[in-house]
Coordinates of N, CA and C in Angstrom, one line a residue:
Chain A
M1 N 67.0 40.8 10.7 CA 66.4 40.3 11.9 C 65.0 40.9 12.0
S2 N 64.8 42.1 11.5 CA 63.4 42.7 11.6 C 62.4 42.0 10.7
N3 N 62.9 41.2 9.8 CA 62.0 40.4 8.9 C 61.4 39.3 9.7
R4 N 62.0 38.9 10.8 CA 61.5 37.7 11.5 C 60.0 37.8 11.9
R5 N 59.6 39.0 12.3 CA 58.2 39.1 12.7 C 57.2 38.9 11.5
S6 N 57.6 39.2 10.3 CA 56.7 39.1 9.2 C 56.6 37.7 8.7
R7 N 57.6 36.9 9.1 CA 57.6 35.5 8.5 C 57.0 34.6 9.5
Q8 N 55.7 34.6 9.6 CA 55.0 33.7 10.6 C 54.6 32.4 10.0
S9 N 55.0 32.1 8.7 CA 54.4 31.0 8.0 C 54.6 29.7 8.7
S10 N 55.8 29.2 9.0 CA 55.9 27.9 9.6 C 56.5 28.1 11.0
S11 N 55.6 28.6 11.9 CA 56.1 29.0 13.3 C 56.5 27.7 14.0
A12 N 56.0 26.6 13.6 CA 56.4 25.4 14.4 C 57.8 25.0 14.1
S13 N 58.4 25.5 13.1 CA 59.7 25.1 12.8 C 60.8 26.2 13.0
R14 N 60.3 27.2 13.6 CA 61.3 28.3 14.0 C 61.1 28.6 15.5
I15 N 62.2 29.1 16.1 CA 62.0 29.6 17.5 C 61.2 30.9 17.4
S16 N 60.0 31.0 17.9 CA 59.1 32.1 17.7 C 59.6 33.3 18.7
D17 N 59.1 34.4 18.4 CA 59.5 35.6 19.2 C 59.1 35.4 20.6
D18 N 57.9 34.9 20.9 CA 57.4 34.7 22.2 C 58.3 33.8 23.0
Q19 N 58.7 32.7 22.4 CA 59.6 31.7 23.0 C 60.9 32.4 23.3
M20 N 61.4 33.2 22.4 CA 62.7 33.8 22.5 C 62.6 34.8 23.7
I21 N 61.6 35.6 23.8 CA 61.4 36.5 24.9 C 61.4 35.8 26.2
D22 N 60.7 34.7 26.2 CA 60.6 33.9 27.4 C 62.0 33.3 27.8
L23 N 62.7 32.8 26.8 CA 64.0 32.3 27.1 C 65.0 33.4 27.6
V24 N 64.9 34.5 26.9 CA 65.8 35.6 27.3 C 65.5 36.0 28.7
G25 N 64.2 36.1 29.0 CA 63.9 36.5 30.4 C 64.4 35.6 31.4
K26 N 64.4 34.3 31.1 CA 64.9 33.3 32.1 C 66.4 33.4 32.2
L27 N 67.1 33.5 31.0 CA 68.5 33.5 31.0 C 69.1 34.8 31.5
R28 N 68.3 35.9 31.5 CA 68.8 37.2 31.9 C 69.5 37.2 33.2
Q29 N 68.9 36.4 34.1 CA 69.5 36.4 35.5 C 70.9 35.8 35.5
F30 N 71.2 34.9 34.5 CA 72.4 34.3 34.5 C 73.5 35.0 33.6
L31 N 73.0 35.6 32.6 CA 73.9 36.1 31.6 C 74.1 37.6 31.7
P32 N 75.1 38.1 32.2 CA 75.3 39.6 32.4 C 75.2 40.4 31.1
E33 N 75.7 39.8 30.0 CA 75.8 40.5 28.7 C 74.4 40.9 28.3
I34 N 73.4 39.9 28.5 CA 72.1 40.2 28.0 C 71.4 41.1 29.0
R35 N 71.7 41.0 30.3 CA 71.0 41.8 31.3 C 71.2 43.3 31.0
E36 N 72.4 43.6 30.4 CA 72.7 45.0 30.2 C 72.0 45.6 29.0
R37 N 71.4 44.8 28.2 CA 70.8 45.3 27.0 C 69.4 46.0 27.4
R38 N 69.1 47.1 26.7 CA 67.9 47.8 27.1 C 66.7 47.2 26.4
R39 N 66.9 46.6 25.2 CA 65.7 46.1 24.5 C 65.9 44.6 24.2
P40 N 65.5 43.8 25.2 CA 65.8 42.4 25.1 C 65.1 41.7 23.9
E41 N 64.0 42.3 23.5 CA 63.3 41.6 22.4 C 64.1 41.6 21.1
K42 N 65.1 42.4 21.1 CA 65.9 42.5 19.8 C 67.1 41.6 19.8
V43 N 67.3 40.8 21.0 CA 68.4 39.9 21.0 C 68.1 38.7 20.1
S44 N 69.1 38.4 19.3 CA 68.8 37.3 18.4 C 69.0 35.9 19.0
A45 N 68.3 34.9 18.5 CA 68.4 33.6 19.0 C 69.8 33.1 19.0
S46 N 70.5 33.5 17.9 CA 71.9 33.0 17.8 C 72.8 33.6 18.9
K47 N 72.5 34.8 19.3 CA 73.3 35.5 20.3 C 73.1 34.8 21.7
V48 N 71.8 34.6 21.9 CA 71.4 33.9 23.2 C 72.1 32.6 23.3
L49 N 72.0 31.8 22.2 CA 72.6 30.5 22.3 C 74.1 30.5 22.5
Q50 N 74.7 31.5 21.8 CA 76.2 31.6 22.0 C 76.5 32.0 23.4
E51 N 75.8 32.9 24.0 CA 76.1 33.3 25.4 C 75.9 32.2 26.3
T52 N 74.8 31.4 26.0 CA 74.5 30.2 26.9 C 75.7 29.2 26.8
C53 N 76.1 29.0 25.6 CA 77.2 28.0 25.5 C 78.5 28.5 26.2
N54 N 78.8 29.8 26.0 CA 80.0 30.3 26.7 C 79.9 30.2 28.2
Y55 N 78.7 30.5 28.7 CA 78.5 30.4 30.1 C 78.7 29.0 30.6
I56 N 78.1 28.0 29.9 CA 78.2 26.6 30.4 C 79.7 26.2 30.3
R57 N 80.4 26.6 29.3 CA 81.8 26.2 29.2 C 82.6 26.9 30.3
K58 N 82.3 28.1 30.6 CA 82.9 28.8 31.7 C 82.7 28.0 33.1
L59 N 81.5 27.6 33.3 CA 81.2 26.8 34.5 C 81.9 25.5 34.5
H60 N 82.0 24.8 33.4 CA 82.8 23.6 33.3 C 84.2 23.8 33.7
R61 N 84.8 24.9 33.2 CA 86.2 25.2 33.5 C 86.4 25.5 35.0
E62 N 85.4 26.2 35.6 CA 85.5 26.5 37.0 C 85.5 25.2 37.8
V63 N 84.6 24.3 37.5 CA 84.5 23.0 38.2 C 85.9 22.3 38.1
D64 N 86.5 22.3 36.9 CA 87.7 21.7 36.7 C 88.8 22.3 37.6
N65 N 88.9 23.7 37.6 CA 89.9 24.4 38.4 C 89.7 24.1 39.8
L66 N 88.5 24.2 40.3 CA 88.2 24.0 41.7 C 88.5 22.6 42.1
S67 N 88.3 21.6 41.2 CA 88.7 20.2 41.6 C 90.2 20.1 41.8
D68 N 90.9 20.8 40.9 CA 92.4 20.9 41.0 C 92.8 21.5 42.4
R69 N 92.2 22.6 42.7 CA 92.5 23.3 44.0 C 92.2 22.4 45.2
L70 N 91.0 21.8 45.1 CA 90.6 21.0 46.2 C 91.5 19.8 46.4
S71 N 91.9 19.2 45.3 CA 92.8 18.0 45.4 C 94.1 18.3 46.1
Q72 N 94.5 19.6 45.9 CA 95.8 20.0 46.6 C 95.6 20.3 48.0
L73 N 94.4 20.9 48.3 CA 94.1 21.3 49.7 C 93.7 20.2 50.6
L74 N 92.9 19.3 50.0 CA 92.4 18.3 50.9 C 93.3 17.1 51.0
D75 N 93.8 16.8 52.1 CA 94.7 15.6 52.2 C 93.8 14.3 52.2
S76 N 92.8 14.4 53.0 CA 91.9 13.3 53.0 C 90.5 13.9 53.0
V77 N 89.5 13.1 52.7 CA 88.1 13.6 52.7 C 87.4 12.9 53.8
D78 N 88.1 12.9 55.0 CA 87.5 12.3 56.2 C 86.3 13.1 56.7
E79 N 85.3 12.4 57.0 CA 84.1 13.1 57.4 C 84.3 13.7 58.8
D80 N 85.2 13.2 59.6 CA 85.4 13.7 60.9 C 86.4 14.9 61.0
S81 N 87.0 15.2 59.9 CA 88.0 16.2 59.9 C 87.4 17.6 60.3
P82 N 88.3 18.5 60.8 CA 87.8 19.8 61.2 C 87.2 20.6 60.0
E83 N 87.8 20.3 58.8 CA 87.3 21.0 57.6 C 85.8 20.7 57.4
A84 N 85.5 19.4 57.5 CA 84.1 19.0 57.2 C 83.2 19.6 58.2
A85 N 83.6 19.8 59.5 CA 82.8 20.4 60.5 C 82.5 21.8 60.2
V86 N 83.6 22.5 59.8 CA 83.4 24.0 59.5 C 82.5 24.1 58.3
I87 N 82.8 23.3 57.3 CA 82.0 23.4 56.1 C 80.5 23.2 56.4
S88 N 80.2 22.1 57.2 CA 78.9 21.8 57.5 C 78.2 22.9 58.2
S89 N 78.9 23.6 59.2 CA 78.2 24.6 59.9 C 78.0 25.9 59.1
L90 N 78.9 26.1 58.1 CA 78.8 27.3 57.3 C 77.7 27.1 56.2
L91 N 77.6 25.9 55.7 CA 76.8 25.8 54.5 C 75.4 25.2 54.8
M92 N 75.2 24.6 55.9 CA 73.9 24.0 56.1 C 73.0 24.8 57.0
Chain B
M1 N 63.5 29.8 52.9 CA 64.7 29.5 52.1 C 64.5 29.4 50.6
S2 N 65.3 30.0 49.9 CA 65.1 30.1 48.4 C 65.3 28.7 47.8
T3 N 64.8 28.6 46.6 CA 64.9 27.3 45.9 C 66.4 27.1 45.6
Y4 N 67.1 28.1 45.3 CA 68.6 27.9 44.9 C 69.3 27.4 46.2
N5 N 69.0 28.0 47.4 CA 69.7 27.5 48.6 C 69.3 26.0 48.8
M6 N 68.1 25.6 48.5 CA 67.7 24.2 48.7 C 68.5 23.3 47.7
V7 N 68.7 23.8 46.5 CA 69.5 23.1 45.5 C 70.9 22.9 46.1
K8 N 71.5 23.9 46.6 CA 72.9 23.8 47.2 C 72.9 22.9 48.3
Q9 N 71.9 23.0 49.2 CA 71.9 22.1 50.4 C 71.8 20.6 49.9
E10 N 71.0 20.3 48.9 CA 70.9 19.0 48.4 C 72.2 18.5 47.9
F11 N 72.8 19.4 47.1 CA 74.1 19.0 46.5 C 75.1 18.7 47.6
I12 N 75.2 19.6 48.6 CA 76.2 19.4 49.7 C 76.0 18.0 50.4
K13 N 74.7 17.7 50.7 CA 74.4 16.4 51.3 C 74.9 15.2 50.5
K14 N 74.6 15.3 49.2 CA 75.0 14.2 48.3 C 76.5 14.2 48.1
W15 N 77.1 15.3 48.1 CA 78.6 15.4 47.8 C 79.3 14.8 49.0
I16 N 78.9 15.1 50.2 CA 79.6 14.6 51.3 C 79.5 13.0 51.3
T17 N 78.3 12.5 51.0 CA 78.1 11.1 50.9 C 79.0 10.5 49.9
T18 N 79.0 11.0 48.6 CA 79.8 10.4 47.6 C 81.3 10.5 47.9
L19 N 81.8 11.7 48.4 CA 83.2 11.8 48.8 C 83.6 10.7 49.8
H20 N 82.7 10.6 50.8 CA 83.0 9.7 51.9 C 83.1 8.2 51.3
M21 N 82.1 7.9 50.5 CA 82.1 6.5 49.9 C 83.3 6.2 49.0
L22 N 83.6 7.2 48.2 CA 84.8 7.0 47.3 C 86.1 6.9 48.2
D23 N 86.2 7.7 49.2 CA 87.3 7.7 50.0 C 87.5 6.4 50.7
C24 N 86.4 5.8 51.2 CA 86.4 4.5 51.9 C 86.9 3.4 51.0
S25 N 86.6 3.5 49.8 CA 86.9 2.4 48.9 C 88.3 2.3 48.4
V26 N 89.1 3.3 48.9 CA 90.5 3.4 48.4 C 91.5 2.8 49.4
E27 N 92.3 1.9 48.9 CA 93.3 1.3 49.9 C 94.5 2.1 50.1
H28 N 95.1 2.6 48.9 CA 96.3 3.3 49.0 C 96.1 4.8 49.0
P29 N 97.1 5.6 49.5 CA 96.9 7.0 49.3 C 97.0 7.4 47.8
L30 N 96.1 8.3 47.5 CA 96.0 8.8 46.1 C 97.0 9.9 45.7
N31 N 97.5 9.9 44.5 CA 98.3 11.0 44.1 C 97.3 12.2 43.7
V32 N 97.9 13.3 43.4 CA 97.1 14.5 43.3 C 96.2 14.4 42.1
T33 N 96.6 13.8 41.0 CA 95.7 13.6 39.9 C 94.5 12.7 40.2
E34 N 94.8 11.6 40.9 CA 93.8 10.7 41.2 C 92.8 11.3 42.2
R35 N 93.3 12.2 43.1 CA 92.4 12.9 44.0 C 91.5 13.8 43.3
K36 N 92.1 14.6 42.3 CA 91.4 15.5 41.6 C 90.2 14.8 40.8
N37 N 90.6 13.7 40.2 CA 89.5 13.0 39.4 C 88.4 12.5 40.3
A38 N 88.8 12.0 41.6 CA 87.8 11.5 42.5 C 86.9 12.7 43.0
I39 N 87.5 13.8 43.2 CA 86.7 15.0 43.7 C 85.8 15.4 42.6
K40 N 86.3 15.5 41.3 CA 85.4 15.9 40.2 C 84.3 14.9 40.0
L41 N 84.7 13.6 40.0 CA 83.7 12.6 39.8 C 82.6 12.6 40.8
S42 N 83.0 12.7 42.1 CA 82.0 12.7 43.2 C 81.1 13.9 43.1
S43 N 81.7 15.0 42.7 CA 81.0 16.2 42.6 C 79.9 16.1 41.5
D44 N 80.3 15.5 40.3 CA 79.3 15.4 39.2 C 78.2 14.4 39.6
I45 N 78.6 13.3 40.2 CA 77.6 12.3 40.6 C 76.6 13.0 41.6
A46 N 77.2 13.8 42.6 CA 76.4 14.4 43.6 C 75.4 15.4 42.9
M47 N 75.9 16.2 41.9 CA 75.1 17.2 41.2 C 73.9 16.5 40.5
A48 N 74.2 15.4 39.9 CA 73.1 14.6 39.2 C 72.2 14.0 40.1
A49 N 72.7 13.4 41.2 CA 71.8 12.8 42.2 C 71.0 13.8 43.0
A50 N 71.5 15.0 43.1 CA 70.7 16.0 43.8 C 69.5 16.4 43.0
R51 N 69.5 16.2 41.7 CA 68.4 16.5 40.9 C 67.4 15.4 40.9
S52 N 66.6 15.4 41.9 CA 65.7 14.2 42.0 C 64.5 14.3 41.1
G53 N 64.8 14.4 39.8 CA 63.7 14.5 38.8 C 64.0 13.7 37.6
S54 N 63.2 13.8 36.6 CA 63.4 13.0 35.4 C 64.1 13.9 34.3
T55 N 65.2 14.5 34.6 CA 65.9 15.3 33.6 C 66.8 14.4 32.8
V56 N 66.9 14.7 31.5 CA 67.8 14.0 30.6 C 69.3 14.2 31.1
W57 N 69.6 15.4 31.5 CA 71.0 15.7 31.8 C 71.5 15.0 33.0
S58 N 70.7 14.8 34.0 CA 71.1 14.1 35.2 C 71.3 12.6 34.9
R59 N 70.4 12.0 34.1 CA 70.6 10.6 33.8 C 71.8 10.4 32.9
A60 N 72.0 11.3 31.9 CA 73.2 11.2 31.0 C 74.4 11.3 31.8
L61 N 74.5 12.3 32.8 CA 75.7 12.5 33.6 C 76.0 11.3 34.4
I62 N 75.0 10.7 35.0 CA 75.2 9.5 35.8 C 75.7 8.3 35.0
S63 N 75.1 8.1 33.8 CA 75.6 7.0 33.0 C 77.0 7.3 32.4
R64 N 77.3 8.6 32.2 CA 78.6 8.9 31.7 C 79.6 8.7 32.8
S65 N 79.3 9.0 34.1 CA 80.2 8.8 35.2 C 80.4 7.3 35.5
G66 N 79.4 6.5 35.1 CA 79.6 5.1 35.3 C 80.8 4.5 34.5
N67 N 81.1 5.1 33.4 CA 82.3 4.6 32.6 C 83.6 4.9 33.4
K68 N 83.6 5.9 34.2 CA 84.8 6.3 34.9 C 85.0 5.5 36.2
T69 N 84.1 4.8 36.6 CA 84.2 4.1 37.9 C 84.3 2.6 37.8
A70 N 84.8 2.1 36.7 CA 84.9 0.7 36.5 C 85.6 0.0 37.6
N71 N 86.6 0.6 38.2 CA 87.4 -0.1 39.2 C 87.0 0.2 40.6
K72 N 85.9 1.0 40.8 CA 85.5 1.3 42.2 C 84.1 0.8 42.5
P73 N 84.1 -0.4 43.1 CA 82.8 -1.0 43.4 C 81.8 -0.1 44.2
V74 N 82.4 0.6 45.1 CA 81.5 1.5 46.0 C 80.9 2.6 45.1
A75 N 81.6 3.1 44.2 CA 81.1 4.2 43.3 C 80.0 3.6 42.5
R76 N 80.2 2.3 42.0 CA 79.2 1.7 41.2 C 77.9 1.5 41.9
R77 N 78.0 1.3 43.3 CA 76.8 1.1 44.1 C 76.0 2.4 44.1
I78 N 76.7 3.6 44.3 CA 76.1 4.9 44.3 C 75.3 5.1 43.0
L79 N 76.0 4.8 41.9 CA 75.4 5.0 40.6 C 74.2 4.1 40.4
K80 N 74.3 2.9 40.8 CA 73.2 2.0 40.6 C 72.0 2.5 41.4
K81 N 72.2 3.0 42.6 CA 71.1 3.6 43.4 C 70.5 4.7 42.6
A82 N 71.3 5.6 42.2 CA 70.8 6.8 41.5 C 70.1 6.4 40.2
R83 N 70.7 5.5 39.5 CA 70.0 5.1 38.2 C 68.7 4.5 38.5
N84 N 68.6 3.6 39.5 CA 67.3 3.0 39.8 C 66.2 4.0 40.2
R85 N 66.7 5.1 40.9 CA 65.7 6.1 41.3 C 65.2 6.8 40.1
L86 N 66.1 7.1 39.1 CA 65.7 7.8 37.9 C 64.9 7.0 37.0
K87 N 65.2 5.7 36.9 CA 64.6 4.8 36.0 C 63.1 4.7 36.2
N88 N 62.6 4.9 37.4 CA 61.2 4.7 37.7 C 60.3 5.8 37.2
R89 N 61.0 6.9 36.8 CA 60.1 8.0 36.4 C 59.9 8.0 34.9
C90 N 58.7 8.3 34.5 CA 58.3 8.2 33.1 C 58.8 9.5 32.4
L91 N 59.4 9.2 31.3 CA 59.9 10.4 30.5 C 59.8 10.1 29.0
T92 N 59.0 10.8 28.3 CA 58.9 10.6 26.9 C 59.7 11.6 26.1
L93 N 60.7 11.1 25.4 CA 61.5 12.0 24.6 C 61.0 12.1 23.2
R94 N 60.0 11.3 22.9 CA 59.5 11.3 21.5 C 58.5 12.4 21.3
R95 N 59.0 13.5 20.7 CA 58.1 14.6 20.4 C 58.1 14.8 18.9
N96 N 57.3 15.8 18.5 CA 57.1 16.1 17.1 C 58.2 16.9 16.6
G97 N 58.9 16.4 15.6 CA 59.6 17.3 14.7 C 61.0 17.8 15.2
N98 N 61.9 17.8 14.2 CA 63.1 18.6 14.4 C 62.7 20.1 14.1
F99 N 63.6 20.9 14.4 CA 63.4 22.3 13.9 C 64.5 22.8 13.0
T100 N 64.1 23.4 12.0 CA 65.1 23.9 11.0 C 65.2 25.4 11.3
A101 N 66.4 25.9 11.2 CA 66.6 27.3 11.6 C 67.8 27.8 10.7
K102 N 68.0 29.1 10.8 CA 69.2 29.6 10.1 C 70.4 29.0 10.6
S103 N 71.4 29.0 9.7 CA 72.6 28.2 10.0 C 73.3 28.6 11.3
G104 N 73.2 29.9 11.7 CA 73.8 30.4 12.9 C 73.2 29.8 14.1
V105 N 71.9 29.7 14.1 CA 71.1 29.2 15.2 C 71.4 27.7 15.3
R106 N 71.3 27.0 14.1 CA 71.5 25.6 14.1 C 72.9 25.2 14.6
K107 N 73.9 25.9 14.2 CA 75.2 25.5 14.6 C 75.4 25.7 16.1
R108 N 74.8 26.8 16.6 CA 75.0 27.0 18.0 C 74.1 26.1 18.8
T109 N 73.0 25.7 18.3 CA 72.2 24.7 19.0 C 72.9 23.4 19.1
E110 N 73.6 23.0 18.0 CA 74.4 21.7 18.1 C 75.4 21.8 19.1
L111 N 76.0 23.0 19.2 CA 77.1 23.2 20.2 C 76.5 23.1 21.6
L112 N 75.3 23.7 21.8 CA 74.6 23.6 23.1 C 74.3 22.1 23.5
K113 N 73.9 21.4 22.5 CA 73.6 20.0 22.7 C 74.8 19.2 23.1
S114 N 76.0 19.6 22.7 CA 77.2 18.9 23.0 C 77.6 19.3 24.4
L115 N 77.2 20.4 24.9 CA 77.6 20.9 26.3 C 76.7 20.3 27.4
V116 N 75.4 20.2 27.1 CA 74.5 19.7 28.1 C 74.5 18.2 28.0
P117 N 74.7 17.5 29.1 CA 74.8 16.0 29.1 C 73.5 15.5 28.5
G118 N 73.6 14.6 27.6 CA 72.4 14.0 27.0 C 71.7 14.9 26.0
G119 N 72.2 16.1 25.8 CA 71.6 17.0 24.9 C 71.4 16.5 23.5
E120 N 72.4 15.7 23.0 CA 72.3 15.1 21.7 C 71.1 14.2 21.5
L121 N 70.5 13.8 22.6 CA 69.3 12.9 22.5 C 68.0 13.7 22.3
I122 N 68.1 15.0 22.5 CA 66.8 15.8 22.6 C 66.6 16.4 21.2
K123 N 65.4 16.1 20.7 CA 65.1 16.7 19.3 C 64.2 17.9 19.4
N124 N 63.4 18.1 20.5 CA 62.5 19.2 20.6 C 63.2 20.4 21.2
K125 N 63.1 21.6 20.6 CA 63.8 22.7 21.0 C 63.4 23.3 22.3
D126 N 62.0 23.2 22.6 CA 61.6 23.6 23.9 C 62.2 22.8 25.0
Y127 N 62.2 21.5 24.7 CA 62.7 20.6 25.7 C 64.2 20.9 26.0
L128 N 64.9 21.1 24.9 CA 66.4 21.4 25.1 C 66.6 22.6 25.9
I129 N 65.8 23.7 25.7 CA 65.9 24.9 26.4 C 65.6 24.7 27.9
R130 N 64.5 23.9 28.2 CA 64.2 23.6 29.6 C 65.3 22.9 30.3
E131 N 65.8 21.9 29.6 CA 66.9 21.1 30.2 C 68.1 22.0 30.4
T132 N 68.4 22.9 29.5 CA 69.6 23.7 29.6 C 69.5 24.6 30.9
L133 N 68.3 25.2 31.0 CA 68.1 26.1 32.2 C 68.2 25.3 33.5
D134 N 67.7 24.1 33.5 CA 67.8 23.3 34.7 C 69.2 22.9 35.0
Y135 N 69.9 22.5 34.0 CA 71.3 22.1 34.1 C 72.2 23.3 34.6
I136 N 71.9 24.5 34.1 CA 72.7 25.7 34.5 C 72.5 25.9 36.0
V137 N 71.3 25.8 36.5 CA 71.0 26.0 37.9 C 71.9 25.1 38.8
Y138 N 71.9 23.8 38.4 CA 72.6 22.9 39.2 C 74.1 23.0 39.0
L139 N 74.6 23.4 37.8 CA 76.0 23.6 37.6 C 76.5 24.8 38.5
R140 N 75.7 25.9 38.5 CA 76.0 27.0 39.3 C 76.1 26.6 40.8
A141 N 75.2 25.8 41.3 CA 75.2 25.4 42.7 C 76.5 24.6 42.9
Q142 N 76.9 23.7 42.0 CA 78.1 22.9 42.2 C 79.3 23.9 42.3
V143 N 79.4 24.9 41.4 CA 80.5 25.8 41.4 C 80.5 26.6 42.7
D144 N 79.3 27.1 43.1 CA 79.3 27.9 44.4 C 79.7 27.1 45.6
V145 N 79.3 25.9 45.7 CA 79.6 25.1 46.9 C 81.1 24.7 46.8
M146 N 81.6 24.3 45.7 CA 83.0 23.9 45.6 C 83.9 25.1 45.9
R147 N 83.5 26.3 45.4 CA 84.3 27.5 45.7 C 84.3 27.8 47.2
T148 N 83.2 27.7 47.9 CA 83.1 27.9 49.3 C 84.0 26.9 50.0
V149 N 84.0 25.7 49.6 CA 84.8 24.7 50.3 C 86.2 25.0 50.1
A150 N 86.6 25.4 48.9 CA 88.0 25.7 48.6 C 88.5 26.9 49.5
A151 N 87.6 27.9 49.6 CA 88.0 29.0 50.4 C 88.1 28.7 51.9
V152 N 87.1 27.9 52.4 CA 87.2 27.5 53.8 C 88.5 26.6 54.1
D153 N 88.7 25.7 53.1 CA 89.8 24.8 53.4 C 91.2 25.5 53.3
S154 N 91.3 26.5 52.5 CA 92.6 27.2 52.5 C 92.9 27.9 53.8
V155 N 91.8 28.2 54.5 CA 92.0 28.9 55.8 C 92.2 27.8 56.9
T156 N 91.4 26.8 57.0 CA 91.5 25.8 58.0 C 92.8 24.9 57.8
G157 N 93.2 24.8 56.5 CA 94.4 24.0 56.2 C 95.6 24.6 57.0
N158 N 95.6 25.9 57.0 CA 96.7 26.6 57.7 C 96.7 26.3 59.2
L159 N 95.4 26.3 59.7 CA 95.2 26.1 61.2 C 95.7 24.7 61.6
T160 N 95.2 23.6 60.8 CA 95.5 22.3 61.2 C 97.0 22.0 61.0
N161 N 97.6 22.7 60.0 CA 99.1 22.4 59.9 C 99.9 22.9 61.1
D162 N 99.4 24.0 61.7 CA 100.1 24.5 62.8 C 100.0 23.6 64.0
N163 N 98.9 22.8 64.1 CA 98.7 21.9 65.2 C 99.5 20.6 65.1
K164 N 100.0 20.3 63.9 CA 100.7 19.0 63.7 C 102.1 19.0 64.3

């Protein structure tokens, strides 16, 4: 990985270090594993992509589980129901 | 108010609309599985519709959801509205070049493309990363809102049952 800096030949066809630092900075707020690292510039592109994919898959699973739970809890999705009123006041 | 709170607000507004419209279009009471699919579908449509921009993921998600609503004319109306809104925005996906990378990065990039709606259409790596970050923000908002609703409902559900 330390060789990456010396290979600047075709920077258009590789994820450059600058772009990687930028990406890691943005993803850091979402990915706890990367946030805990002390030297973010050493994180490999491969690792960042893997963590991103894991995170997205985790979020997809959560949406699926929550849809399950909500389908059992919600008898109807009536706008006038007390649930809707409580939700509106809490979230808006 | 933070940008993230605005995202959540937009999602909530759209979700209540889509839930209500899907609910109105139903004649018979739904079983649990049908209800779950309706909730998930309305949630996905709401997430994509809340993203009032020209992102690939939101358009791909809406057209993907279109396949699931063949029998629901009301849902098709929502999708048509959302599609028309997005169609009017210019978006060029034609950029220069694929990128070659080490096998680890390429393999994981392909995986990422399969996870982000419409990702397989994006050739430019910068664009893919921007789309991914955008998609993650909206996905998180969807999860946060649904989680709050589930928590609220498990409390009020007990209250309304007592009154019956």
